[in-house]
Coordinates of C-alpha atoms and ligand atoms in Angstrom, one line a residue:
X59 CA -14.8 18.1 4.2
X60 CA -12.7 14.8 3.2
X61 CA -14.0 12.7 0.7
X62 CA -14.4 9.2 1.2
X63 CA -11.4 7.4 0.0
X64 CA -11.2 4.1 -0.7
X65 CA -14.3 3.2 -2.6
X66 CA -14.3 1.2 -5.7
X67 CA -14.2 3.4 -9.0
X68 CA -15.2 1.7 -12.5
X69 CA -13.2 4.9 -13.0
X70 CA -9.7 3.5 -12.6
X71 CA -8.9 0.9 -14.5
X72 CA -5.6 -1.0 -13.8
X73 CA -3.7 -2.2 -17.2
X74 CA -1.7 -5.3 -17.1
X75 CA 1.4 -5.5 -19.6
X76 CA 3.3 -8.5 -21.1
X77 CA 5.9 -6.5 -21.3
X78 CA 7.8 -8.1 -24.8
X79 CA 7.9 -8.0 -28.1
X80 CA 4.5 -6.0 -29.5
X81 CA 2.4 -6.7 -27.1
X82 CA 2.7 -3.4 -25.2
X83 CA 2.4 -1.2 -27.9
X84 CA -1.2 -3.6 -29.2
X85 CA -2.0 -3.1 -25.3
X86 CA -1.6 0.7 -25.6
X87 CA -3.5 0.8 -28.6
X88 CA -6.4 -0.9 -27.3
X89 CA -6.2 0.8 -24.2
X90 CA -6.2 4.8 -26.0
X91 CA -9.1 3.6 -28.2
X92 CA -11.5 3.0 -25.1
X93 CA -9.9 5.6 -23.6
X94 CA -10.8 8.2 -26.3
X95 CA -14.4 6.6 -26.1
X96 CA -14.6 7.3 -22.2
X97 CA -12.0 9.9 -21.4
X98 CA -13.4 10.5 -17.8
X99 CA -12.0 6.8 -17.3
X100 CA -8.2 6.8 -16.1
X101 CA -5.9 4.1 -16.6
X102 CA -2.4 2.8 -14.6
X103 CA -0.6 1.0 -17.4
X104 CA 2.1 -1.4 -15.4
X105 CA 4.7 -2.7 -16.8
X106 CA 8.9 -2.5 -17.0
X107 CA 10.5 0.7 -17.0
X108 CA 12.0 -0.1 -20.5
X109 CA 8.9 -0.9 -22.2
X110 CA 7.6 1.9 -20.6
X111 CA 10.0 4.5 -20.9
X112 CA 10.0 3.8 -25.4
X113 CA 6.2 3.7 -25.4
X114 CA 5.6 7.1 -23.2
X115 CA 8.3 9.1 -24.1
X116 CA 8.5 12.1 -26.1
X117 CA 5.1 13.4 -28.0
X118 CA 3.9 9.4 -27.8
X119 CA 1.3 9.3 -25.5
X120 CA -0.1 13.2 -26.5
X121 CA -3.4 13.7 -25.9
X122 CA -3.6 11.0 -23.6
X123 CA -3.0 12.4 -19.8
X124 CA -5.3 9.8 -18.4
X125 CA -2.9 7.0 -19.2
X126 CA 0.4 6.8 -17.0
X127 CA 2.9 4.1 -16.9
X128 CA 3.7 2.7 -13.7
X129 CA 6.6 0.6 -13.6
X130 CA 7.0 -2.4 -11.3
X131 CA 9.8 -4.8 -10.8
X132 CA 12.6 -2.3 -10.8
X133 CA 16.1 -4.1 -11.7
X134 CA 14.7 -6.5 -13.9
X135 CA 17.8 -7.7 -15.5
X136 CA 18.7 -6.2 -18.7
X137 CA 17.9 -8.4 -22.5
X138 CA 20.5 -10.8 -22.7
X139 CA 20.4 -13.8 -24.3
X140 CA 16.9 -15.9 -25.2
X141 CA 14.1 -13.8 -25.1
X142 CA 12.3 -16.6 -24.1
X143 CA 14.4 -17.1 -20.7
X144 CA 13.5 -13.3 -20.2
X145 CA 10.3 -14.1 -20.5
X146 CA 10.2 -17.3 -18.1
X147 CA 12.1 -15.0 -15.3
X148 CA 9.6 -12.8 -15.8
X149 CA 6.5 -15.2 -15.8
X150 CA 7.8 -16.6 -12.3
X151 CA 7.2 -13.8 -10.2
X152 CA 4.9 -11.6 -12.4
X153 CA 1.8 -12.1 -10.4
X154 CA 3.3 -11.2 -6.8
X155 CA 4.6 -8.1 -8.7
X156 CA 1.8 -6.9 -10.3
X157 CA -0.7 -7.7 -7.6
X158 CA 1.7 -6.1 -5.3
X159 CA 2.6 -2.7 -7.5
X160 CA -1.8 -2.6 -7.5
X161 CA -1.7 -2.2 -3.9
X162 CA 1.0 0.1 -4.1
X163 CA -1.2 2.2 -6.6
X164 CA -4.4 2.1 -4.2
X165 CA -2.6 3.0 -1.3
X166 CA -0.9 5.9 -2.8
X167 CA -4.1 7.5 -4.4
X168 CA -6.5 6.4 -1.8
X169 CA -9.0 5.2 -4.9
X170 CA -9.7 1.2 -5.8
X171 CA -9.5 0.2 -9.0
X172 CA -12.7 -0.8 -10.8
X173 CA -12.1 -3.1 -13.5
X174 CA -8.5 -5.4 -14.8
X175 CA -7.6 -5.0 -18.4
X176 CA -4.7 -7.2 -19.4
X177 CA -3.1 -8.9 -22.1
X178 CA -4.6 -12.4 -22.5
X179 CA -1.0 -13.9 -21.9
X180 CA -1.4 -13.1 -18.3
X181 CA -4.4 -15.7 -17.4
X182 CA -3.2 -15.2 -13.8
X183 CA -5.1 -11.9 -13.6
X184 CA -8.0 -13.8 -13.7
X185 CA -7.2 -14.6 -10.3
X186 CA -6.2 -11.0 -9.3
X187 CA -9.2 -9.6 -10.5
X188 CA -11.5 -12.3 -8.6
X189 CA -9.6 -11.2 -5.5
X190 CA -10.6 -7.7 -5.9
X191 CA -14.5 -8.1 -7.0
X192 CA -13.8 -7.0 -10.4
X193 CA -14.1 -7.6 -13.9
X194 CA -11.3 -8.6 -16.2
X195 CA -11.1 -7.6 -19.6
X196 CA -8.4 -9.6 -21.4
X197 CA -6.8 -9.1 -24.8
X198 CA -5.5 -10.7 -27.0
X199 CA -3.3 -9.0 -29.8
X200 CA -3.4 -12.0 -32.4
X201 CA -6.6 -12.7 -35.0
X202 CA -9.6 -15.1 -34.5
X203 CA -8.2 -18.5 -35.2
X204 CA -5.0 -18.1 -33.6
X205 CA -7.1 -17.3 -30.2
X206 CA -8.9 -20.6 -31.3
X207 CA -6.1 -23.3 -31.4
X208 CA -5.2 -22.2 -27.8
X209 CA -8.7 -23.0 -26.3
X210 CA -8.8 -26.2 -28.4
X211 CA -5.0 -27.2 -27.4
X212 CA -6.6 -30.4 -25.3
X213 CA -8.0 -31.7 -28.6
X214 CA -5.2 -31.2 -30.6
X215 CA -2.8 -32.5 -28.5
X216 CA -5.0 -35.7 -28.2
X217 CA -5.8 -36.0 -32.2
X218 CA -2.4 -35.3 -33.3
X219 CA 0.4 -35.9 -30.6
X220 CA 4.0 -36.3 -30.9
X221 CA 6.3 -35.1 -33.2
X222 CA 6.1 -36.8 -37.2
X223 CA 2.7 -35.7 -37.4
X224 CA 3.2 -32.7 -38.6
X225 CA 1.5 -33.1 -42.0
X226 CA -1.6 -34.1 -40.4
X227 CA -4.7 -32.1 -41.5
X228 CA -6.6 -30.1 -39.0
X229 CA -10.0 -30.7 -40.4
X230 CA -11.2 -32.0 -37.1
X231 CA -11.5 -29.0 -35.9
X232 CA -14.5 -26.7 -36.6
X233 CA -14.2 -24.1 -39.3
X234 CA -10.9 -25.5 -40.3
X235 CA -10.5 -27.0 -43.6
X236 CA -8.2 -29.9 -45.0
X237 CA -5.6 -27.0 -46.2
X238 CA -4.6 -26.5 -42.3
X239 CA -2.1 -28.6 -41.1
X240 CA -0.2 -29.7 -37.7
X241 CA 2.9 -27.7 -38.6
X242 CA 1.1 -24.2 -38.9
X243 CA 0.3 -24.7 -35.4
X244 CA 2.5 -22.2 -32.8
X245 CA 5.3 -25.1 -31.1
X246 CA 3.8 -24.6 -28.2
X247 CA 0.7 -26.4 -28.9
X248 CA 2.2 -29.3 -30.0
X249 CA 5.4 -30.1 -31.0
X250 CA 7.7 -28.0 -28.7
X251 CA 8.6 -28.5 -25.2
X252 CA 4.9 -28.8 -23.7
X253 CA 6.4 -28.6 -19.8
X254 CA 8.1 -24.9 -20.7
X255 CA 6.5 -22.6 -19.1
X256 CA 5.6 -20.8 -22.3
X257 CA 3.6 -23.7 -22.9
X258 CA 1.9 -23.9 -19.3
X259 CA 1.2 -20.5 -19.7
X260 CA -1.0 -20.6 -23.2
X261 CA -2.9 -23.7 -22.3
X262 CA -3.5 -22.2 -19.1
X263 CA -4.8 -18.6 -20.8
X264 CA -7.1 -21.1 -23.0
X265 CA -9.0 -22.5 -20.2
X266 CA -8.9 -18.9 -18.0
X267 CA -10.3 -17.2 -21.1
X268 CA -13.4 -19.3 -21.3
X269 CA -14.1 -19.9 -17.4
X270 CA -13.7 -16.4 -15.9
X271 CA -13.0 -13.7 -18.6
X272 CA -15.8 -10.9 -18.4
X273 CA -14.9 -10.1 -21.9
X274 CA -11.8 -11.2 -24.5
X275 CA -11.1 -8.3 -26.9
X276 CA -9.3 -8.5 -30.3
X277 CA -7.7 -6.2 -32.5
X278 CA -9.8 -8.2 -35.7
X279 CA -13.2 -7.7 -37.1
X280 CA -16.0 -9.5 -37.4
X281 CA -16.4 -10.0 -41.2
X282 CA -12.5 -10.5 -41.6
X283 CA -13.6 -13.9 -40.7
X284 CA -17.3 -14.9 -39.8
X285 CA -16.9 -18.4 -39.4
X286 CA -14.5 -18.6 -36.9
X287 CA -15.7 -15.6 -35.0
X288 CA -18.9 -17.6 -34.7
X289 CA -17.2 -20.2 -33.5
X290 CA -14.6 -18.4 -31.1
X291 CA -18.1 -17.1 -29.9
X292 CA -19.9 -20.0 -29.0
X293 CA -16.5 -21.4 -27.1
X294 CA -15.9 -18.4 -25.1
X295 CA -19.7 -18.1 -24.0
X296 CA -20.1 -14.8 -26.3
X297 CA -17.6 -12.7 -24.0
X298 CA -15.4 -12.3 -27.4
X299 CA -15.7 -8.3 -28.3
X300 CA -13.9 -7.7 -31.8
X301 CA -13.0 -3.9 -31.3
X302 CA -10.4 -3.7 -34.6
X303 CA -8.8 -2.9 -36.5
X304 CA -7.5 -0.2 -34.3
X305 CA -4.9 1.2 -35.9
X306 CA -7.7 2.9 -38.6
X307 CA -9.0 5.0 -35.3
X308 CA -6.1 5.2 -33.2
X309 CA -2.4 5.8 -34.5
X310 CA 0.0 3.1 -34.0
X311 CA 2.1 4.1 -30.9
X312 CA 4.9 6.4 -30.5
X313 CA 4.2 8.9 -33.3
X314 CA 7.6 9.2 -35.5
X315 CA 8.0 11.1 -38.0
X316 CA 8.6 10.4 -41.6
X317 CA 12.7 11.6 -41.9
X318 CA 14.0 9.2 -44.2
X319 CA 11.2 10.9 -46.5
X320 CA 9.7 7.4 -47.7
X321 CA 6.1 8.7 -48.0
X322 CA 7.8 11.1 -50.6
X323 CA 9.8 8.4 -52.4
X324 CA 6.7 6.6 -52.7
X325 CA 5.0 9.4 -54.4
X326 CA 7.3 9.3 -57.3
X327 CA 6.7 5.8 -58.1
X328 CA 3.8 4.1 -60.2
X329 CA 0.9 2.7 -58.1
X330 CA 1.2 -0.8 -57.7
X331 CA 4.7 -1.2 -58.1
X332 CA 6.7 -1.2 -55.3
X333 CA 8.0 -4.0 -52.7
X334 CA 7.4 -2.8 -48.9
X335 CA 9.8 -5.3 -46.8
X336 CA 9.6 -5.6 -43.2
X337 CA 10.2 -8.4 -41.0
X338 CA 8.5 -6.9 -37.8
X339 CA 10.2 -5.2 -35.0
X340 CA 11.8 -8.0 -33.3
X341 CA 12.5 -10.3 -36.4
X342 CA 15.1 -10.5 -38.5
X343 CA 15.9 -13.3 -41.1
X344 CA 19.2 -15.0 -41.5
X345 CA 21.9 -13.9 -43.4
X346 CA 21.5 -16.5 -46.0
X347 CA 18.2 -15.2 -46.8
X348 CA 18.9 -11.8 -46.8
X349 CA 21.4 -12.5 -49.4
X350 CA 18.6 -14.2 -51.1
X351 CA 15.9 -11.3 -51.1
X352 CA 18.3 -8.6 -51.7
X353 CA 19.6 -10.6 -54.8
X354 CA 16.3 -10.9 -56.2
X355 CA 15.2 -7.1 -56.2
X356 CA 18.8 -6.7 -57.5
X357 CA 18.5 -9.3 -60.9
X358 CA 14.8 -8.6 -61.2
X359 CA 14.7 -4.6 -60.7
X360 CA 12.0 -4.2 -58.7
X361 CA 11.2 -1.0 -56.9
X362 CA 11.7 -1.1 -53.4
X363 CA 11.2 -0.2 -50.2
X364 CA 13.0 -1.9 -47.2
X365 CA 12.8 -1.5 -43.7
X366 CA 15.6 -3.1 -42.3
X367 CA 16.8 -3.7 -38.6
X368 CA 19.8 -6.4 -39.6
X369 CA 23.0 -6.2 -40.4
X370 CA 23.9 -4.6 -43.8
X371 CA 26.9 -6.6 -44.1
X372 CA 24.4 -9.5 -44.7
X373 CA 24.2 -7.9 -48.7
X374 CA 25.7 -9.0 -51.1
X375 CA 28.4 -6.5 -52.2
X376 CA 27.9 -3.4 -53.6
X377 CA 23.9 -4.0 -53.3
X378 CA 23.1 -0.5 -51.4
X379 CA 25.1 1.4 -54.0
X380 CA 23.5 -0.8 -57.5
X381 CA 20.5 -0.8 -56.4
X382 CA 20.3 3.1 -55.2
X383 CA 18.1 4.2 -58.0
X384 CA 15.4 1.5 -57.8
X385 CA 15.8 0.8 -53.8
X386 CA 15.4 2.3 -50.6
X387 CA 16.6 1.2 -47.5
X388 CA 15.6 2.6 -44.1
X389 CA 16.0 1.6 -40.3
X390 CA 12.1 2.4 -39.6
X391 CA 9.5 3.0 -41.5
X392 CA 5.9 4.3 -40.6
X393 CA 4.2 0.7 -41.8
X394 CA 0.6 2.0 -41.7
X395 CA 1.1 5.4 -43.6
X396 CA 3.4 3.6 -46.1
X397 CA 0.9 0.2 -47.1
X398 CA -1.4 2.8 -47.5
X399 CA 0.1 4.7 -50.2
X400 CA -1.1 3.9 -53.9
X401 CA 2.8 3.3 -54.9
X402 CA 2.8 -0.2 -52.9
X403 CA 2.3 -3.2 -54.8
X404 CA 3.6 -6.0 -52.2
X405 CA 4.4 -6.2 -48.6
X406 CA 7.0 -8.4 -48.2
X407 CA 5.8 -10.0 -44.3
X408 CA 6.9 -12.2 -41.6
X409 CA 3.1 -12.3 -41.0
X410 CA 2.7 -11.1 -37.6
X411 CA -1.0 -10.3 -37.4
X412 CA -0.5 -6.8 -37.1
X413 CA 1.6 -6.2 -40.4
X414 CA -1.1 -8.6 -42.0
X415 CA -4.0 -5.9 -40.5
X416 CA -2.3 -3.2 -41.9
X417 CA -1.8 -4.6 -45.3
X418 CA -5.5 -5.6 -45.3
X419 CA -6.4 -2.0 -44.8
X420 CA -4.1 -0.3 -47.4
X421 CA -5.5 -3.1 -49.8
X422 CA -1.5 -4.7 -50.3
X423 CA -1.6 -8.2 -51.3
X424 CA 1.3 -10.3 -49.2
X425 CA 4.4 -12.3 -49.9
X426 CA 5.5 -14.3 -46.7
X427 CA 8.2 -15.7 -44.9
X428 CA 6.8 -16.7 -41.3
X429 CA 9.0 -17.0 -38.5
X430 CA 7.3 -18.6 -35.2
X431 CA 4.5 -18.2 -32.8
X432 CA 1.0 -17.4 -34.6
X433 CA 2.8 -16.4 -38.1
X434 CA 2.6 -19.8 -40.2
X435 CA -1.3 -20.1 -39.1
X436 CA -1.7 -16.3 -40.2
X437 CA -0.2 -17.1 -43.3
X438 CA -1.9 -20.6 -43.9
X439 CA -5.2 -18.1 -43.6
X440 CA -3.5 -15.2 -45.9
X441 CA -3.2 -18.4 -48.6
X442 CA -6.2 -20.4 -48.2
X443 CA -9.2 -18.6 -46.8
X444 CA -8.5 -15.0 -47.8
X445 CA -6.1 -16.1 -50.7
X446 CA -4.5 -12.5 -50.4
X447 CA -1.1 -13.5 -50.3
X448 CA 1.8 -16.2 -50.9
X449 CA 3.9 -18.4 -49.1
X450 CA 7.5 -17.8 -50.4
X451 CA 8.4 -20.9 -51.8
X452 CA 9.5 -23.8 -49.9
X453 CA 9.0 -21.2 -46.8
X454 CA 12.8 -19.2 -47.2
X455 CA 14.2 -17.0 -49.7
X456 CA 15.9 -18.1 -52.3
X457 CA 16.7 -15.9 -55.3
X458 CA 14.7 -17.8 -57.5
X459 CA 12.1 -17.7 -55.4
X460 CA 11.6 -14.8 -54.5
X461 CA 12.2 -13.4 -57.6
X462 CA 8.8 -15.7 -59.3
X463 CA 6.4 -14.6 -56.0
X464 CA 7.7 -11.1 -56.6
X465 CA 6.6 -11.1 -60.8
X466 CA 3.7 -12.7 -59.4
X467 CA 2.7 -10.5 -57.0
X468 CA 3.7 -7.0 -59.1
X469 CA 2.6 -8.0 -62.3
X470 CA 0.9 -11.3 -63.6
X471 CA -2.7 -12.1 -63.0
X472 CA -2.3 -13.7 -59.7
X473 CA -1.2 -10.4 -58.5
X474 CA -4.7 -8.6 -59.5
X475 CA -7.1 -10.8 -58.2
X476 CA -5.4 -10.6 -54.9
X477 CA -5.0 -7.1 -55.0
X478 CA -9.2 -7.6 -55.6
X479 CA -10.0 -9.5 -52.6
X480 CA -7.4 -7.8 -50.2
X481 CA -9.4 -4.3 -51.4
X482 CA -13.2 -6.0 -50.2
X483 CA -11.4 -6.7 -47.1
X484 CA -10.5 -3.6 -46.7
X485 CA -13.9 -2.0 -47.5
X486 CA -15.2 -4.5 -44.9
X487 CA -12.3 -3.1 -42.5
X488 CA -13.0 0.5 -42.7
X489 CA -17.4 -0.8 -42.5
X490 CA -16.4 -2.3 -39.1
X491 CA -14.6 1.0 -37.4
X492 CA -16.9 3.4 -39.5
X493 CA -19.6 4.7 -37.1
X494 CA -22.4 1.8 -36.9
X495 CA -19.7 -0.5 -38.2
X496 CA -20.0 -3.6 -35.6
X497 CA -16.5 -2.8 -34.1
X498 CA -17.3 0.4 -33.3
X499 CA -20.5 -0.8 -31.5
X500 CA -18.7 -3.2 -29.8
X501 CA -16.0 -0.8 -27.9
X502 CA -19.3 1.3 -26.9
X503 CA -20.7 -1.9 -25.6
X504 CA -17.0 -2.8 -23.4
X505 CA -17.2 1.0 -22.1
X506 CA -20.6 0.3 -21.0
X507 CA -19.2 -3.3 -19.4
X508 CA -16.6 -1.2 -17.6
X509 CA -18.3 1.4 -16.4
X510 CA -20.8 -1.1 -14.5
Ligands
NAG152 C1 7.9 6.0 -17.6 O1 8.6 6.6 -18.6 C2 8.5 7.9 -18.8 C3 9.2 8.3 -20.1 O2 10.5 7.9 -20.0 C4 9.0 8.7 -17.6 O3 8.9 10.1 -17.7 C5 8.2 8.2 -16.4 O4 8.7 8.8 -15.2 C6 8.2 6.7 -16.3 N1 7.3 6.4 -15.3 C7 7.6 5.8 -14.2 C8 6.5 5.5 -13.2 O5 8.8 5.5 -14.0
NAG153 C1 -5.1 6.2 -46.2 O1 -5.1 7.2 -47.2 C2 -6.3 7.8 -47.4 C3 -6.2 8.7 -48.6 O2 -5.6 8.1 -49.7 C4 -6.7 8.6 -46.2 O3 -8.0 9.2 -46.3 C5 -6.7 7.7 -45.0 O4 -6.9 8.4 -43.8 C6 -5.4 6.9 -44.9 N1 -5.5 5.9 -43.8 C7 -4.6 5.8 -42.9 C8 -4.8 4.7 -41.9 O5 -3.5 6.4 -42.8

């Protein structure tokens, strides 16, 4: 007796990848954590073979069996040059591909696909999903107000247009107060190059999100910011499911382990009083700066830890070797196991919202140094609303500079009351995941939306 093939499963889920930067690793996260709340669901993750083949190999994906990569667009030319040209190439004929590599999946198993998860940066699986008669669950891997200035990019554009405006206050917008301005906005809202693609494409995920998501999922929780959740509520029609932050139920992907020994560095040192530095996994800082920082922790002996993917001869000279006893540099570090050891006083950030997640929940007030994209509205947020952090001054290192935000930070006043309000966040954090916590509900809820 042959089954019937062919028939829609809520079963299979097919996973749609931006296949850059974080945003596969956030995807995976999400991804594992409804996973390990329905693990009769199974899930075709597509995406490049080289995002792929770092995410799933070795003991990475563990525990997991339901999950497999699939990788489309085979020949997909190599990184060179601006990641940003990668991207467009790969913007152009994404949707063919993936709609295409779908049917390939379909025909090979003989079993439909259910529901569409995919990152929120690929509004064109709206469209996909429609096609097929199913929902799509999009996601979006910054916090609540980042999501926010995309679906209000009409009126922003319109109140504060070209370039020279970047001082202008964002007040007009709801639940932002006089301390936001123009220039924490991502370029492509306002003051880049509005015909790039990249720009087409977030203004075009804006309006997608709001007409024909069936739910938009962050990795944020509720009370990390009620105001604007409320209000990224009532704009998205209440399809917004806050499901983080994940990394406190499922473990940042791949697994490494710990064999630069940090974790037992750390546990030599007094809490409170080390510098954790790490500038994300695709940013470094320029060589000026480096100088700068490295400088700084030189003159002012402070303990640290730094995670460092640039290039060493950016340090001054003989810095590795004076600073041996107080410092420790290493090319990766586990970020989530290391902010939450008692030893770490300051997380040195570029402000990417995951790094500012995972300070939140080891309770690790922030210094920052924001690069691009949602980092200088994260860190407007980190300063103003949560007041967990500071913005290095004059926004690059300087010696001097770095050397005030670092006393600051480690040992004057300032330092404890943010080390105060970054440990209620964190209480609120580990509320939201606990097991009536609102995230938690909320996952159970999108299972439930899935499996419909
Ligand atoms: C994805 O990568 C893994 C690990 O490198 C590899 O074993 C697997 O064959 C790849 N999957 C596909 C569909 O190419
Ligand atoms: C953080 O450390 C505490 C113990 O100090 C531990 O119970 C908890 O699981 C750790 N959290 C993470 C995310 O590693």
């Amino acid at each position: 007796m042959s089954q019937k093939v062919e028939s829609t499963s809520p079963q299979n889920v097919a996973v749609l990848v931006f296949p850059f930067t974080s945003h596969p690793s956030s995807l995976l996260q999400f991804v594992r954590s409804i996973s390990a709340a329905a693990p009769d669901m199974k899930f075709t993750f597509f995406s490049l073979s080289r995002s792929n083949s770092s995410l799933f190999s070795g003991s990475g994906n563990r525990g997991f069996d339901n999950i497999k990569p699939y990788n489309v667009w085979d020949g997909f030319p190599e990184g060179s040059g601006n990641p940003l040209e990668q991207i467009e190439l790969f913007f152009d004929r994404a949707a063919c591909t993936f709609e295409k590599a779908i049917e390939e999946v379909e025909a090979e198993t003989g079993h439909k696909f259910g529901c569409l998860i995919s990152d929120a940066f690929l509004w064109f699986s709206s469209d996909i999903a429609k096609k097929m008669h199913i929902p799509w669950v999009t996601y979006w891997i910054g916090e609540q107000r980042s999501l926010l200035v995309h679906i209000e990019t009409d009126i922003i554009r319109e109140k504060v247009g070209a370039p020279g405006q970047e001082d202008k206050t964002l007040d007009f917008l709801p639940v932002f107060s006089d301390e936001f301005r123009a220039s924490d906005l991502p370029k492509e809202i306002v003051f880049g190059n509005l015909e790039s693609l990249f720009a087409r494409m977030v203004h075009k995920m804006g309006e997608k999100l709001q007409q024909q998501a069936t739910v938009v999922a962050i990795n944020s929780f509720e009370t990390m910011d009620l105001k604007v959740t409320e209000e990224l509520k009532k704009r998205l029609l209440n399809k917004l499911i806050l499901v983080g932050p994940l990394h406190l139920t499922q473990p940042v992907v791949p697994d490494r382990d710990d064999k630069d020994g940090c974790l037992q560095w750390l546990d030599k040192h007094k809490p409170a009083s080390v510098a954790y530095i790490s500038f994300g996994s695709s940013g470094t800082l320029p060589p000026i700066e480096v100088a700068a920082l490295a400088e700084a922790l030189d003159e002012g002996g402070f303990p640290f830890l730094w995670s460092f993917r640039g290039n060493k001869e950016d340090f001054p000279k003989g810095f590795v070797d004076r600073t041996s006893s107080i410092g420790k540099i290493v090319p990766w570090a586990n970020q989530v196991q290391i902010l939450n050891h008692s030893s770490v006083g300051v997380f040195v950030t570029h402000c990417g919202w995951n790094s500012i997640l995972e300070s939140v929940t080891g309770g690790v007030p922030m210094i920052g140094r924001p690069v691009f994209a949602d980092q200088n509205l994260n860190m407007r947020s980190v300063e103003v609303v949560w007041k967990i952090g500071a913005r290095i001054e004059g926004g690059v290192f300087t010696k001097t500079g770095a050397i005030k935000a670092l006393e600051q930070a480690l040992s004057l006043e300032q330092g404890k009351e943010m080390r105060h309000r970054v440990g209620v966040l964190k209480q609120l954090a580990q509320e939201a995941v606990g097991s009536d916590g609102r995230s938690a509900e909320d996952l159970k809820a999108l299972v439930e939306i899935i499996k419909s």
